[in-house]
Amino acid sequence: MSGSSTLPPAIRVQRAGALVTAALDARSARAPDYAAENEALHALAEALSTSDTAMLQKLVNTALALCGAGSAGISLREYTAGRPAYRWVAVAGRCADLVDRVIPIDDSPAGVAVELDSAQLFSFPHRHFDCLANVAPQVNEELVVPIPGNPEPLGALWVMSHDDHRFDSEHCLILTSLATFTRAALTIGEAKADAEARAREAEKARHALSKAEEAKDNFIATLGHELRGPLAPIDSALQAAQKLAAESPAVLSALAVANRQVQQLKRIVSDLLDAARGRHGKLSVRLAPALLGDIVKDAIGAVSHEVERRHQQLHVYLPVFPVTVFADAARLTQVISNVLGNAVKYSLPGGEITLQVDAPDPSAIPEHDLTPRDVVIIVRDNGIGVPRDLLPRVFDLFSQSQCARDVGEGGLGLGLPVVKYLVEAHQGEVSISSEGEGQGTEVVVRLPIVRRSTVEHSAATSHGIPPARILLVDDSEDATEALALLLALDGHEVKRAYGGQEALAVIESFTPDVALIDINMPGMTGHELARRLRQHEQCVSTRLVALTGYAVSTDARAVDGGFDGYLVKPPSLEALADALQR
């Protein structure tokens, strides 16, 4: 039926007289129906927001109606078994059930139109193309228009007549316009598919990044917990040893070195945990009236030893009047000490550091005016400075220049992210400026926390605690022994237990004022022990304090678990004093 298979399809159908494209211009063309075409154009424009399948089906339905055809369809080029072919991706009319039919290019009217790169009209194509031989009713005429593409046509849009209907030049114009629209629809579809694929990849990348961040945060939390475990007994043992060696300056000197290194480790672990909690909004601040002078004094105390050791000069300029702030005093102390600590660490021996605090006089604020006023804290140094390319990233986790690593004597780049989080938690802002390496650094912290209030200066810190009966429960023998020794040296009566059952046995003959209980113990957890102690007549008035290696942001978790409060391992003497005195 298809004639000589050695001839190209275009030449074969031309010789057979099946190609009658010239008749399009010879036939009388009907008058354009602009109203119908305009309505169809609006419908197609609305269909652009639908799926590719729906869009292409709308196009063939439009071609079928505007050309008065018996069938209409779109053939798109694809590869089947490694060979090019055409698939009828959308079909309307009498051939609608043939959708998804795949036709070899050399047995397709679309292949001829694409080869000739122009619209073509075929007479009785079923006699010359095997692909149409079994189409019923038979095809009397087929008008085919290539769909433009780059570098080659994407396929073809076609209409068929199964009766006496004849196609003319007006039908060819309509089909050519629809073929151009088809290209636009396919381009939009490809762009949309590409955008959706990119969105899926981006979402996949975001999900992978989120999982990686979650794994990193879990690792940091676990690392902090594991580090706090051995740090607790070391810290307690060192403090106990310092009390025992009060008469030996040489021993005290050696212990002081060890103690400074332990405090450095504790700060690193605290920064790790604070950074992880801050990333997830779990680093809380508890606001209360406090004197800014006391906060600054505590922050200076945290760095004064290093300042002296490095023979640096620290100049402090405070307002001459007392300044009351509404802030979390401990967290604000952490902010100032971190910034000062960086200035000390990244300034050379003999360097100069300036701490300047500017604030309005609270006594000048009207009595009933609670509007916060700004306090500005500025820390300047003449140290190594910050490279200009690093300035935009100084608040990122683990962000440090190579110069800072070389000169700064350690550090993980965690302090400034924590500072930024805590400042923003106080509704403030922090900025860093530097003229470059070797040009020093200036950190400016602005906080809207100054209030009118009457707060008296705090008394000097004292570790003296009224003697108490203390039950210490921890499965770590080293941690328990060191902390028990430290508490005993302060005059407390301490009983130790290395698990829940042992603790329950101890209280049969010992009524504690305070029970310090490790939460994570094998066998009986701290929460279960707390619940059972609450039911025991001996412990009706006992204060239960949780010991945990995980730095929870508030004591809500401990209170919910049956405790009156919590302490993070290793507990400082100040924290122990607070827990025992309440």
Coordinates of C-alpha atoms in Angstrom, one line a residue:
M1 CA 0.0 0.0 0.0
S2 CA 2.8 2.4 0.8
G3 CA 4.6 1.8 -2.5
S4 CA 8.3 1.5 -3.0
S5 CA 9.9 1.6 0.5
T6 CA 13.2 2.8 -1.0
L7 CA 11.8 6.3 -1.8
P8 CA 11.5 9.0 0.8
P9 CA 7.9 9.5 2.0
A10 CA 7.6 13.0 0.5
I11 CA 8.7 11.9 -3.0
R12 CA 6.5 8.8 -2.8
V13 CA 3.3 10.6 -2.0
Q14 CA 4.1 13.3 -4.5
R15 CA 4.5 10.8 -7.3
A16 CA 1.4 9.0 -6.3
G17 CA -0.6 12.3 -6.6
A18 CA -1.6 12.1 -2.9
L19 CA -0.1 15.5 -2.1
V20 CA -2.7 18.1 -3.2
T21 CA -1.5 21.2 -1.1
A22 CA -1.9 23.5 -4.2
A23 CA -5.7 22.9 -4.0
L24 CA -5.9 24.9 -0.8
D25 CA -5.4 28.2 -2.6
A26 CA -7.5 27.1 -5.6
R27 CA -10.6 26.3 -3.5
S28 CA -13.0 29.0 -2.6
A29 CA -12.2 30.0 1.0
R30 CA -14.9 30.6 3.5
A31 CA -15.1 34.0 5.2
P32 CA -13.2 34.1 8.5
D33 CA -15.4 33.7 11.6
Y34 CA -13.5 36.2 13.9
A35 CA -16.0 35.9 16.7
A36 CA -15.6 32.1 17.0
E37 CA -11.8 32.4 16.6
N38 CA -11.6 35.1 19.3
E39 CA -13.7 33.0 21.7
A40 CA -11.5 30.0 21.0
L41 CA -8.4 32.1 21.6
H42 CA -9.7 33.2 25.0
A43 CA -10.6 29.6 26.0
L44 CA -7.1 28.5 25.0
A45 CA -5.5 31.3 27.0
E46 CA -7.5 30.2 30.1
A47 CA -6.5 26.5 29.5
L48 CA -2.8 27.5 29.7
S49 CA -3.0 27.1 33.5
T50 CA -4.2 23.5 33.2
S51 CA -2.1 20.4 32.8
D52 CA -0.2 19.7 29.5
T53 CA -2.6 16.9 28.7
A54 CA -5.7 19.1 29.2
M55 CA -4.1 21.9 27.2
L56 CA -3.3 19.8 24.2
Q57 CA -6.7 18.2 24.3
K58 CA -8.2 21.7 24.3
L59 CA -6.1 22.6 21.2
V60 CA -7.3 19.6 19.2
N61 CA -10.9 20.2 20.2
T62 CA -10.5 23.8 19.0
A63 CA -9.0 22.6 15.7
L64 CA -11.8 20.1 15.2
A65 CA -14.5 22.8 15.7
L66 CA -12.9 25.7 13.8
C67 CA -11.9 23.5 10.8
G68 CA -15.2 21.6 10.7
A69 CA -13.2 18.3 10.7
G70 CA -14.1 14.8 11.5
S71 CA -10.9 14.1 13.5
A72 CA -8.1 16.2 14.8
G73 CA -4.9 15.4 16.6
I74 CA -1.4 16.4 17.7
S75 CA 1.6 14.2 16.8
L76 CA 4.8 14.8 18.8
R77 CA 8.2 13.5 18.0
E78 CA 9.7 10.9 20.4
Y79 CA 12.1 8.0 20.3
T80 CA 10.8 4.4 20.5
A81 CA 13.3 1.6 20.7
G82 CA 16.0 4.1 19.8
R83 CA 14.2 5.2 16.6
P84 CA 12.3 8.5 16.0
A85 CA 8.5 8.2 15.8
Y86 CA 5.4 10.2 16.3
R87 CA 2.9 9.7 19.1
W88 CA -0.7 10.9 18.9
V89 CA -0.6 12.6 22.2
A90 CA -4.1 14.2 21.9
V91 CA -6.9 13.2 19.5
A92 CA -10.5 14.4 19.1
G93 CA -13.4 13.3 16.9
R94 CA -13.8 10.0 15.3
C95 CA -10.2 8.9 15.9
A96 CA -10.3 9.8 19.6
D97 CA -9.9 6.2 20.7
L98 CA -6.5 6.1 18.9
V99 CA -4.8 8.5 21.3
D100 CA -1.3 7.4 22.3
R101 CA -0.8 5.6 19.0
V102 CA 2.9 5.5 17.9
I103 CA 3.6 5.8 14.2
P104 CA 7.0 5.5 12.4
I105 CA 8.1 8.8 10.9
D106 CA 8.5 7.4 7.4
D107 CA 4.8 6.1 7.6
S108 CA 3.3 9.4 8.7
P109 CA 1.7 12.4 7.0
A110 CA 3.2 14.4 9.8
G111 CA 6.7 13.2 8.7
V112 CA 6.1 14.5 5.2
A113 CA 4.9 17.9 6.4
V114 CA 7.9 18.2 8.7
E115 CA 10.3 17.1 6.0
L116 CA 8.9 19.7 3.6
D117 CA 8.7 22.2 6.5
S118 CA 5.3 23.6 5.5
A119 CA 1.6 22.8 5.7
Q120 CA 0.5 19.9 3.5
L121 CA -2.9 18.6 2.3
F122 CA -3.2 14.9 1.6
S123 CA -5.9 13.2 -0.5
F124 CA -7.0 9.7 0.6
P125 CA -3.9 9.3 2.8
H126 CA -5.1 5.9 4.0
R127 CA -4.1 4.5 0.5
H128 CA -0.5 5.7 0.9
F129 CA 0.2 5.3 4.7
D130 CA -0.2 2.0 6.5
C131 CA -0.8 3.8 9.8
L132 CA -4.1 5.1 8.4
A133 CA -5.2 2.0 6.5
N134 CA -7.4 0.7 9.3
V135 CA -8.9 4.0 10.4
A136 CA -12.6 3.9 10.1
P137 CA -14.4 5.6 8.5
Q138 CA -11.7 6.1 5.9
V139 CA -9.8 9.4 5.7
N140 CA -10.7 11.4 2.5
E141 CA -8.5 14.4 3.3
E142 CA -5.9 15.3 5.9
L143 CA -4.5 18.8 6.5
V144 CA -1.2 18.7 8.4
V145 CA 0.8 21.7 9.8
P146 CA 4.2 21.4 11.4
I147 CA 4.5 22.6 15.0
P148 CA 7.5 25.0 15.1
G149 CA 10.5 24.1 17.2
N150 CA 14.2 24.7 17.7
P151 CA 16.3 23.3 16.0
E152 CA 13.6 21.2 14.3
P153 CA 9.8 21.0 14.4
L154 CA 8.3 19.4 17.5
G155 CA 5.7 17.4 15.6
A156 CA 2.5 18.3 13.7
L157 CA -1.1 19.4 14.2
W158 CA -3.6 17.8 11.9
V159 CA -7.3 17.6 10.9
M160 CA -9.0 14.8 8.9
S161 CA -12.1 14.7 6.9
H162 CA -14.1 11.4 6.7
D163 CA -16.8 12.7 4.3
D164 CA -17.2 15.3 1.6
H165 CA -15.8 18.2 3.7
R166 CA -12.9 19.9 2.0
F167 CA -10.2 22.0 3.7
D168 CA -9.2 25.4 2.3
S169 CA -6.7 28.2 2.8
E170 CA -8.7 29.6 5.7
H171 CA -8.5 26.3 7.5
C172 CA -4.8 26.3 6.8
L173 CA -4.4 29.7 8.4
I174 CA -6.4 28.6 11.5
L175 CA -4.3 25.4 11.8
T176 CA -1.1 27.3 11.4
S177 CA -2.1 29.7 14.2
L178 CA -3.1 26.8 16.4
A179 CA 0.3 25.1 15.7
T180 CA 2.1 28.2 16.8
F181 CA 0.0 28.3 20.0
T182 CA 0.7 24.6 20.5
R183 CA 4.5 25.4 20.5
A184 CA 3.9 28.1 23.1
A185 CA 1.9 25.7 25.2
L186 CA 4.5 23.0 25.0
T187 CA 7.3 25.6 25.8
I188 CA 5.3 26.7 28.9
G189 CA 4.7 23.1 29.9
E190 CA 8.4 22.3 29.6
A191 CA 9.3 25.4 31.6
K192 CA 6.7 24.5 34.2
A193 CA 8.0 20.9 34.4
D194 CA 11.5 22.2 34.6
A195 CA 10.5 24.6 37.4
E196 CA 8.7 21.8 39.2
A197 CA 11.7 19.5 38.9
R198 CA 14.0 22.2 40.2
A199 CA 11.5 22.9 43.0
R200 CA 11.5 19.2 43.9
E201 CA 15.3 19.2 43.8
A202 CA 15.4 22.3 45.9
E203 CA 13.0 20.8 48.4
K204 CA 15.0 17.6 48.4
A205 CA 18.1 19.6 49.1
R206 CA 16.4 21.6 51.8
H207 CA 15.1 18.4 53.4
A208 CA 18.6 16.9 53.2
L209 CA 20.1 20.1 54.7
S210 CA 17.5 20.1 57.4
K211 CA 18.3 16.5 58.3
A212 CA 22.0 17.3 58.3
E213 CA 21.4 20.2 60.6
E214 CA 19.2 18.1 62.8
A215 CA 21.9 15.4 62.9
K216 CA 24.5 18.0 63.7
D217 CA 22.4 19.6 66.5
N218 CA 21.8 16.1 67.9
F219 CA 25.5 15.4 67.8
I220 CA 26.3 18.7 69.5
A221 CA 23.7 18.0 72.2
T222 CA 25.1 14.5 72.7
L223 CA 28.7 15.7 72.6
G224 CA 27.8 18.3 75.3
H225 CA 26.2 15.7 77.4
E226 CA 29.1 13.3 77.1
L227 CA 31.6 16.1 77.9
R228 CA 29.6 17.3 80.9
G229 CA 29.7 13.9 82.4
P230 CA 33.5 13.7 83.0
L231 CA 33.7 17.5 83.6
A232 CA 31.4 17.3 86.6
P233 CA 33.6 15.2 88.8
I234 CA 36.8 16.9 87.6
D235 CA 35.4 20.3 88.4
S236 CA 34.0 19.2 91.8
A237 CA 37.2 17.4 92.7
L238 CA 39.4 20.4 91.8
Q239 CA 37.3 22.7 94.0
A240 CA 37.4 20.3 96.8
A241 CA 41.2 19.9 96.4
Q242 CA 41.6 23.7 96.5
K243 CA 39.8 23.7 99.9
L244 CA 42.0 20.8 101.1
A245 CA 45.2 22.5 99.9
A246 CA 44.5 25.9 101.5
E247 CA 47.9 25.8 103.3
S248 CA 50.0 24.8 100.3
P249 CA 50.6 27.7 97.8
A250 CA 52.5 25.4 95.3
V251 CA 49.6 22.9 95.2
L252 CA 47.1 25.8 94.9
S253 CA 49.0 27.2 92.0
A254 CA 49.0 23.9 90.1
L255 CA 45.3 23.5 90.9
A256 CA 44.6 27.0 89.7
V257 CA 46.1 26.1 86.3
A258 CA 43.9 23.0 86.0
N259 CA 40.9 24.9 87.2
R260 CA 41.3 27.6 84.5
Q261 CA 41.5 24.9 81.8
V262 CA 38.4 23.2 83.2
Q263 CA 36.5 26.5 83.2
Q264 CA 37.6 26.9 79.5
L265 CA 36.2 23.5 78.7
K266 CA 33.0 24.3 80.5
R267 CA 32.6 27.5 78.5
I268 CA 33.2 25.7 75.2
V269 CA 30.6 23.0 76.1
S270 CA 28.1 25.7 77.2
D271 CA 28.7 27.6 73.9
L272 CA 28.1 24.4 71.9
L273 CA 24.8 23.7 73.7
D274 CA 23.7 27.4 73.6
A275 CA 24.4 27.6 69.9
A276 CA 22.4 24.4 69.2
R277 CA 19.5 25.6 71.4
G278 CA 19.5 29.1 69.8
R279 CA 19.2 27.7 66.3
H280 CA 15.9 26.1 67.3
G281 CA 14.6 29.0 69.5
K282 CA 15.1 27.0 72.7
L283 CA 17.5 29.4 74.4
S284 CA 15.2 31.3 76.7
V285 CA 15.6 34.6 78.5
R286 CA 13.9 35.4 81.8
L287 CA 13.5 39.2 82.2
A288 CA 13.6 41.0 85.5
P289 CA 14.9 44.3 86.9
A290 CA 18.6 44.4 87.5
L291 CA 21.4 46.9 87.8
L292 CA 23.6 47.2 84.7
G293 CA 26.6 48.0 86.8
D294 CA 26.4 44.6 88.5
I295 CA 26.0 42.9 85.2
V296 CA 29.1 44.6 83.7
K297 CA 31.1 43.9 86.9
D298 CA 30.3 40.2 86.6
A299 CA 31.3 40.2 82.9
I300 CA 34.6 41.9 83.6
G301 CA 35.2 39.4 86.4
A302 CA 34.9 36.6 83.9
V303 CA 37.8 38.0 81.8
S304 CA 39.9 39.9 84.3
H305 CA 42.3 37.0 84.9
E306 CA 43.1 36.7 81.1
V307 CA 43.5 40.5 80.8
E308 CA 46.1 40.4 83.6
R309 CA 47.8 37.3 82.2
R310 CA 48.2 38.9 78.8
H311 CA 49.2 42.3 80.3
Q312 CA 46.4 44.0 78.5
Q313 CA 44.8 47.3 79.5
L314 CA 41.0 47.2 79.9
H315 CA 39.4 50.7 80.1
V316 CA 35.8 50.8 81.4
Y317 CA 33.5 53.8 81.1
L318 CA 30.1 53.5 82.8
P319 CA 27.4 56.1 83.5
V320 CA 27.9 57.9 86.8
F321 CA 24.4 57.1 87.9
P322 CA 22.9 53.6 88.5
V323 CA 21.2 52.2 85.4
T324 CA 18.3 49.8 85.9
V325 CA 17.6 47.4 83.1
F326 CA 14.8 44.9 82.4
A327 CA 16.8 41.9 81.2
D328 CA 18.0 38.4 81.9
A329 CA 21.0 39.4 84.0
A330 CA 22.8 36.0 83.6
R331 CA 22.3 36.1 79.8
L332 CA 23.3 39.7 79.5
T333 CA 26.4 39.0 81.5
Q334 CA 27.1 36.2 79.0
V335 CA 26.7 38.6 76.1
I336 CA 29.1 41.2 77.5
S337 CA 31.7 38.6 78.7
N338 CA 31.6 36.8 75.3
V339 CA 32.3 40.1 73.5
L340 CA 35.0 41.1 76.0
G341 CA 36.4 37.6 75.8
N342 CA 36.8 37.8 72.1
A343 CA 38.5 41.2 72.4
V344 CA 40.9 39.7 74.9
K345 CA 41.5 36.6 72.9
Y346 CA 42.1 38.4 69.6
S347 CA 44.2 41.2 71.0
L348 CA 48.0 40.7 71.3
P349 CA 49.7 40.9 74.7
G350 CA 49.8 44.5 75.9
G351 CA 46.9 45.4 73.8
E352 CA 44.2 47.9 74.8
I353 CA 40.5 47.2 75.2
T354 CA 37.7 49.7 75.9
L355 CA 34.3 48.9 77.3
Q356 CA 31.9 51.9 77.1
V357 CA 28.3 52.0 78.3
D358 CA 25.9 54.8 77.3
A359 CA 22.4 55.0 78.8
P360 CA 19.9 57.6 80.0
D361 CA 19.5 58.3 83.7
P362 CA 16.5 56.1 84.8
S363 CA 15.8 58.7 87.6
A364 CA 14.9 61.2 84.8
I365 CA 12.2 58.9 83.4
P366 CA 8.7 59.9 84.5
E367 CA 7.3 57.8 87.3
H368 CA 4.7 55.9 85.4
D369 CA 6.5 55.7 82.1
L370 CA 7.6 52.1 81.4
T371 CA 8.7 52.7 77.9
P372 CA 12.1 51.0 77.4
R373 CA 15.1 53.3 76.7
D374 CA 18.2 52.1 74.8
V375 CA 21.4 51.2 76.4
V376 CA 24.4 51.1 74.1
I377 CA 27.4 48.8 74.9
I378 CA 30.5 49.4 72.8
V379 CA 33.6 47.2 73.0
R380 CA 36.7 48.3 71.0
D381 CA 40.1 46.6 70.8
N382 CA 43.3 47.2 68.8
G383 CA 43.7 43.5 68.0
I384 CA 43.9 41.4 64.8
G385 CA 40.7 42.8 63.4
V386 CA 38.3 41.0 61.0
P387 CA 38.9 40.5 57.2
R388 CA 36.4 42.5 55.2
D389 CA 35.2 39.3 53.4
L390 CA 34.4 37.7 56.7
L391 CA 32.4 40.6 58.2
P392 CA 29.1 39.5 56.6
R393 CA 29.5 36.0 58.2
V394 CA 30.9 36.7 61.6
F395 CA 27.6 35.7 63.3
D396 CA 27.5 32.3 61.4
L397 CA 28.2 29.2 63.4
F398 CA 31.9 28.0 63.4
S399 CA 32.9 31.1 61.4
Q400 CA 36.5 32.1 62.0
S401 CA 39.3 33.5 59.9
Q402 CA 42.6 31.6 59.6
C403 CA 44.3 34.5 61.4
A404 CA 41.8 34.2 64.3
R405 CA 42.6 30.5 64.5
D406 CA 46.4 31.2 64.6
V407 CA 46.3 34.0 67.2
G408 CA 43.1 33.3 69.2
E409 CA 44.4 30.3 71.2
G410 CA 41.5 28.1 70.4
G411 CA 37.7 28.6 70.1
L412 CA 35.1 27.2 67.8
G413 CA 33.4 30.3 66.4
L414 CA 30.4 29.8 68.7
G415 CA 30.4 32.9 70.9
L416 CA 29.1 35.5 68.4
P417 CA 26.2 33.4 67.2
V418 CA 25.1 33.0 70.8
V419 CA 25.6 36.7 71.4
K420 CA 23.4 37.6 68.4
Y421 CA 20.6 35.2 69.5
L422 CA 20.6 36.6 73.1
V423 CA 20.7 40.2 72.0
E424 CA 17.8 39.6 69.6
A425 CA 15.9 37.8 72.4
H426 CA 16.1 41.1 74.3
Q427 CA 14.7 42.9 71.2
G428 CA 18.1 44.4 70.5
E429 CA 20.6 44.4 67.8
V430 CA 24.4 43.8 67.5
S431 CA 26.9 44.9 64.9
I432 CA 30.6 44.4 64.3
S433 CA 32.9 46.7 62.3
S434 CA 36.6 46.5 61.4
E435 CA 38.9 48.2 59.0
G436 CA 40.5 44.9 58.2
E437 CA 43.2 42.6 59.5
G438 CA 45.4 44.2 62.1
Q439 CA 43.1 47.2 62.5
G440 CA 41.1 46.2 65.6
T441 CA 37.4 45.5 66.0
E442 CA 34.4 47.4 67.4
V443 CA 31.3 45.6 68.6
V444 CA 28.1 47.7 69.3
V445 CA 25.2 46.2 71.2
R446 CA 22.0 48.2 71.4
L447 CA 19.3 47.0 73.8
P448 CA 15.9 48.7 74.6
I449 CA 15.9 47.6 78.3
V450 CA 16.5 50.6 80.4
R451 CA 13.6 51.1 82.9
R452 CA 12.7 53.4 85.8
S453 CA 13.0 51.2 88.9
T454 CA 14.6 50.9 92.3
V455 CA 17.0 48.0 92.5
E456 CA 19.7 47.8 95.1
H457 CA 23.2 46.7 94.4
S458 CA 23.7 43.0 94.9
A459 CA 25.8 41.7 97.7
A460 CA 29.2 40.2 96.9
T461 CA 28.9 36.6 95.8
S462 CA 29.4 34.1 98.6
H463 CA 29.5 30.4 98.5
G464 CA 28.6 30.1 102.2
I465 CA 25.4 28.0 102.4
P466 CA 23.5 27.1 105.7
P467 CA 24.2 23.4 106.5
A468 CA 21.7 21.0 105.0
R469 CA 21.0 17.3 104.9
I470 CA 21.6 16.3 101.3
L471 CA 20.9 13.0 99.4
L472 CA 23.1 12.8 96.3
V473 CA 21.9 10.2 93.7
D474 CA 24.0 9.5 90.6
D475 CA 25.2 6.3 88.9
S476 CA 28.6 7.9 88.2
E477 CA 30.7 7.1 91.2
D478 CA 33.4 9.7 90.4
A479 CA 30.8 12.5 89.9
T480 CA 29.0 11.5 93.1
E481 CA 32.2 11.2 95.2
A482 CA 33.6 14.5 94.0
L483 CA 30.4 16.5 94.5
A484 CA 29.8 14.8 97.9
L485 CA 33.3 15.8 99.1
L486 CA 32.7 19.4 97.9
L487 CA 29.4 19.7 99.7
A488 CA 30.8 18.0 102.9
L489 CA 33.7 20.5 102.9
D490 CA 31.1 23.3 103.0
G491 CA 29.5 21.7 106.1
H492 CA 26.6 19.7 104.7
E493 CA 25.6 16.2 105.8
V494 CA 25.7 14.2 102.6
K495 CA 24.5 10.7 101.9
R496 CA 25.3 9.0 98.6
A497 CA 23.4 6.5 96.5
Y498 CA 24.4 5.1 93.1
G499 CA 20.9 4.2 91.9
G500 CA 17.2 4.5 92.6
Q501 CA 16.8 1.4 94.8
E502 CA 19.8 2.4 96.9
A503 CA 18.4 5.9 97.4
L504 CA 15.0 4.4 98.6
A505 CA 17.0 2.3 101.1
V506 CA 18.9 5.4 102.3
I507 CA 15.8 7.4 103.2
E508 CA 14.6 4.7 105.5
S509 CA 17.1 6.1 108.0
F510 CA 17.9 9.5 106.6
T511 CA 15.5 12.4 106.0
P512 CA 17.1 14.8 103.4
D513 CA 16.3 18.5 103.1
V514 CA 17.4 18.4 99.5
A515 CA 17.8 15.5 97.1
L516 CA 20.1 16.0 94.1
I517 CA 19.1 13.3 91.6
D518 CA 20.6 12.4 88.2
I519 CA 17.8 12.1 85.6
N520 CA 19.5 9.5 83.3
M521 CA 20.2 6.5 85.4
P522 CA 19.9 2.8 84.4
G523 CA 17.2 0.7 86.0
M524 CA 15.2 3.4 87.7
T525 CA 15.3 6.8 86.1
G526 CA 15.5 10.0 88.1
H527 CA 11.9 10.9 87.2
E528 CA 10.6 7.5 88.6
L529 CA 12.7 8.0 91.7
A530 CA 11.3 11.5 92.2
R531 CA 7.7 10.1 91.9
R532 CA 8.4 7.4 94.5
L533 CA 10.1 9.9 96.9
R534 CA 7.0 12.1 96.7
Q535 CA 5.0 9.2 97.9
H536 CA 7.3 8.5 100.8
E537 CA 6.4 10.0 104.2
Q538 CA 10.1 10.8 105.0
C539 CA 10.3 13.1 102.0
V540 CA 7.2 15.2 102.2
S541 CA 9.1 18.4 102.6
T542 CA 12.3 17.4 100.7
R543 CA 13.3 19.6 97.8
L544 CA 14.0 17.5 94.7
V545 CA 16.5 18.9 92.3
A546 CA 17.3 17.2 89.0
L547 CA 20.9 16.8 87.8
T548 CA 21.1 16.7 84.0
G549 CA 23.9 16.7 81.4
Y550 CA 21.5 18.2 78.8
A551 CA 21.3 21.9 79.0
V552 CA 17.5 22.4 78.9
S553 CA 16.4 26.0 78.3
T554 CA 14.0 26.2 81.2
D555 CA 13.2 24.1 84.3
A556 CA 9.7 23.3 82.9
R557 CA 10.8 19.8 81.9
A558 CA 12.2 19.1 85.3
V559 CA 9.2 20.5 87.1
D560 CA 6.8 18.5 84.9
G561 CA 8.9 15.4 85.8
G562 CA 8.2 15.8 89.5
F563 CA 11.2 18.0 90.4
D564 CA 11.3 21.4 92.1
G565 CA 14.2 22.6 89.9
Y566 CA 17.2 21.4 88.0
L567 CA 20.9 21.9 87.8
V568 CA 23.1 21.4 84.7
K569 CA 26.2 19.2 85.2
P570 CA 28.7 20.2 86.5
P571 CA 26.8 22.5 88.8
S572 CA 28.6 25.7 89.8
L573 CA 28.9 26.6 93.5
E574 CA 26.6 29.6 92.9
A575 CA 24.0 27.2 91.3
L576 CA 24.3 24.8 94.2
A577 CA 23.8 27.6 96.7
D578 CA 20.7 28.8 94.8
A579 CA 19.3 25.3 94.7
L580 CA 19.9 24.7 98.4
Q581 CA 18.8 28.0 99.7
R582 CA 15.4 28.1 98.0

